[in-house]
PDB file of C-alpha atoms in Angstrom:
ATOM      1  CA  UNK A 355     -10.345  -6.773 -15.609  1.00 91.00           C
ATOM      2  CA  UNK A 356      -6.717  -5.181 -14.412  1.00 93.00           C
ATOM      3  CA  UNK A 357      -5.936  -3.716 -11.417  1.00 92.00           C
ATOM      4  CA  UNK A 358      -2.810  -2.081 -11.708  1.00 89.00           C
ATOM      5  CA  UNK A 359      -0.325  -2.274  -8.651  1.00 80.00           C
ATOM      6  CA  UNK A 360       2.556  -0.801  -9.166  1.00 65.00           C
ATOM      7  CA  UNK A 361       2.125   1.221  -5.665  1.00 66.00           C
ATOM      8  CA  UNK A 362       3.521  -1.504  -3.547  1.00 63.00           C
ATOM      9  CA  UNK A 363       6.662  -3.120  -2.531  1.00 72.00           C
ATOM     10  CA  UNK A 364       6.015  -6.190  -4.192  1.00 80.00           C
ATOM     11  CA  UNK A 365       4.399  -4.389  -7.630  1.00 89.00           C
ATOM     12  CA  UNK A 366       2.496  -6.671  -9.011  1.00 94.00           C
ATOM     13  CA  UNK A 367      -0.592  -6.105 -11.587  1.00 94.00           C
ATOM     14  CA  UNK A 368      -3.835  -8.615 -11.382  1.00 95.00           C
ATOM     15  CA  UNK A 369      -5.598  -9.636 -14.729  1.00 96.00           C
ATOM     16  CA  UNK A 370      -8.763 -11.027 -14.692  1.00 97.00           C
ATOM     17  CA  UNK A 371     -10.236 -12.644 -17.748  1.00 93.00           C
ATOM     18  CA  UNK A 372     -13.526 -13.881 -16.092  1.00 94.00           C
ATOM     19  CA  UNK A 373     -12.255 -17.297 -15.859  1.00 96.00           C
ATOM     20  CA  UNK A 374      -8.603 -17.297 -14.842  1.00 96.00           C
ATOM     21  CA  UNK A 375      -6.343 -14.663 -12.315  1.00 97.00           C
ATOM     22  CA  UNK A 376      -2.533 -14.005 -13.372  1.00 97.00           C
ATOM     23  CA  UNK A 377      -0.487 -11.952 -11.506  1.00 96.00           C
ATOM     24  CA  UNK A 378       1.919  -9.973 -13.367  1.00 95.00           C
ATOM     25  CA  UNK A 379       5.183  -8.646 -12.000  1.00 93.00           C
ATOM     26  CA  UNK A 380       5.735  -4.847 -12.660  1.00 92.00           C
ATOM     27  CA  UNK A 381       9.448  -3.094 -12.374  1.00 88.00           C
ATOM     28  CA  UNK A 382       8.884  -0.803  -9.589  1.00 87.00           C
ATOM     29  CA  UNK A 383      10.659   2.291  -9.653  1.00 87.00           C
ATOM     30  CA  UNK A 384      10.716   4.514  -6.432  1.00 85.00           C
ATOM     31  CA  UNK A 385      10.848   7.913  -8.490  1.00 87.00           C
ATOM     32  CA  UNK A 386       8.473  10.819  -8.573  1.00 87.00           C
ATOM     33  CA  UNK A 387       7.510  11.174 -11.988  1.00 87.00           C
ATOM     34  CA  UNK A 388       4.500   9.181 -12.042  1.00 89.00           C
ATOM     35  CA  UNK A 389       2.106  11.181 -13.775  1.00 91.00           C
ATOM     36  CA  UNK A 390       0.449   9.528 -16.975  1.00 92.00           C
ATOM     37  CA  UNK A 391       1.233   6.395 -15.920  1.00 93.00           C
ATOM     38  CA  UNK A 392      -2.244   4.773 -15.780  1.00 93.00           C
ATOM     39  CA  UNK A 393      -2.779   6.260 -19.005  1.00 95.00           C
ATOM     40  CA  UNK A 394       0.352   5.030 -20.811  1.00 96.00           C
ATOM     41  CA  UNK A 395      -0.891   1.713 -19.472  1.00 96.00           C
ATOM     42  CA  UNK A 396      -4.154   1.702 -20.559  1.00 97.00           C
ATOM     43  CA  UNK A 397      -3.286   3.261 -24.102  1.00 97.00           C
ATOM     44  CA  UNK A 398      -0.796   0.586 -24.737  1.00 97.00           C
ATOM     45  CA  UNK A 399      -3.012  -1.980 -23.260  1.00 97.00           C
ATOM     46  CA  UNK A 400      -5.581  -0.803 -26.255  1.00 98.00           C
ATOM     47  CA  UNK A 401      -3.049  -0.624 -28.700  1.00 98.00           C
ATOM     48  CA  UNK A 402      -1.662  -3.951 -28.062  1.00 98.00           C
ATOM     49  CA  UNK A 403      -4.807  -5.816 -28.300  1.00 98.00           C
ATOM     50  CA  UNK A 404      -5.888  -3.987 -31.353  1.00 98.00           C
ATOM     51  CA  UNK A 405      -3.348  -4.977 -32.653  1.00 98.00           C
ATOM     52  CA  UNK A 406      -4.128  -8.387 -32.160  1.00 98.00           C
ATOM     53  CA  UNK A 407      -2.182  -9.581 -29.378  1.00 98.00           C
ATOM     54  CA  UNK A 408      -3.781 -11.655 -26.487  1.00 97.00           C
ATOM     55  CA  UNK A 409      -5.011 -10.359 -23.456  1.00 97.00           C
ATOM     56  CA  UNK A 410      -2.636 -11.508 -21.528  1.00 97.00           C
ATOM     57  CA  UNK A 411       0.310 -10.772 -23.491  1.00 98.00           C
ATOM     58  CA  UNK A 412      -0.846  -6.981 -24.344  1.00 98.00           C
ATOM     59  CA  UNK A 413      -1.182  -6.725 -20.226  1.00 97.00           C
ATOM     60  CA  UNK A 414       2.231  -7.731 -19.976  1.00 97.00           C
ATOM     61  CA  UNK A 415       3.472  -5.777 -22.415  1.00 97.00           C
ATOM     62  CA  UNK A 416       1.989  -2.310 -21.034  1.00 97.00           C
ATOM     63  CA  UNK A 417       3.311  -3.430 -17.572  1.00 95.00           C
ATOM     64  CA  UNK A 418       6.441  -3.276 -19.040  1.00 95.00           C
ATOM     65  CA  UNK A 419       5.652   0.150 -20.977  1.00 96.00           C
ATOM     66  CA  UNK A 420       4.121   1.891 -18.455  1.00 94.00           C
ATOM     67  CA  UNK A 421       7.192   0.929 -15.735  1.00 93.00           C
ATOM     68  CA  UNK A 422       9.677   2.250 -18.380  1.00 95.00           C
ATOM     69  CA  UNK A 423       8.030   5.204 -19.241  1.00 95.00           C
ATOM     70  CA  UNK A 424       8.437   5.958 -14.847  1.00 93.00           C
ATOM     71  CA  UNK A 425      11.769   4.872 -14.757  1.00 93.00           C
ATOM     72  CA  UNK A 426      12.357   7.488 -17.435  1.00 94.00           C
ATOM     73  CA  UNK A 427      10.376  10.410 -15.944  1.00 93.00           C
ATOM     74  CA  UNK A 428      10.615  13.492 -15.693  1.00 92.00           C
ATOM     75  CA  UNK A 429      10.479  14.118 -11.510  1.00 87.00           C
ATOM     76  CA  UNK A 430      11.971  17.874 -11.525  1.00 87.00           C
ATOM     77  CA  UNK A 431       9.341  19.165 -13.461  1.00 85.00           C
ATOM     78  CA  UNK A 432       5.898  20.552 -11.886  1.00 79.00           C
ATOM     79  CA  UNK A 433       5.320  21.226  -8.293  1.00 80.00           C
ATOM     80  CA  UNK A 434       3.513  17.183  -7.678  1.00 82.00           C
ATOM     81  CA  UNK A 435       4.738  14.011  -9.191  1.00 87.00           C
ATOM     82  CA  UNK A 436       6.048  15.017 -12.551  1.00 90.00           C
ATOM     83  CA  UNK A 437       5.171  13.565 -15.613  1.00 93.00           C
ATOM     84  CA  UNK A 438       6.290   9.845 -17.136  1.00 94.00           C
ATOM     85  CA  UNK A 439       8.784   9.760 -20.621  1.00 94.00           C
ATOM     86  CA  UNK A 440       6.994   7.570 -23.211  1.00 90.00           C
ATOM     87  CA  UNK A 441       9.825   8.471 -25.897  1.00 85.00           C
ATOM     88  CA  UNK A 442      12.002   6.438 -24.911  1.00 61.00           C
TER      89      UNK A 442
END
């Protein structure tokens, strides 16, 4: 299980393997262009294990993915939180 916390002050994500918790620091970015996020995480969580990677390391790895992907947003567009850049 993940619980993704990239909300807080201290972002932080929780993994869960059924035996053993690891926290795993996220780079927070305070921007408005948040949309998609969740799903960039959860698509590169997929695509990271399938391709072979450990649980652990593919949660790490879409931590890092996902906060990029924010960081790189696109906050003007839209009326709400505007959508997160993947491309980059």
């Amino acid at each position: 299980m993940i619980v993704t916390g990239g909300h807080g002050r201290d972002a932080v994500d929780h993994l869960f393997d059924g035996t053993r918790h690891v926290e795993i620091p996220v780079e927070r970015h305070d921007v408005a262009a948040t949309h998609g996020a969740g799903c960039t995480h959860s698509a590169t969580l997929a695509a990271e294990l399938a391709k072979g990677s450990s649980l652990e390391n593919a949660a790490r790895r879409a931590a890092v993915v996902a906060a990029k992907a924010v960081r790189n947003g696109f906050a003007e567009l839209g009326a709400g939180d505007g959508p997160v850049n993947v491309a980059v």
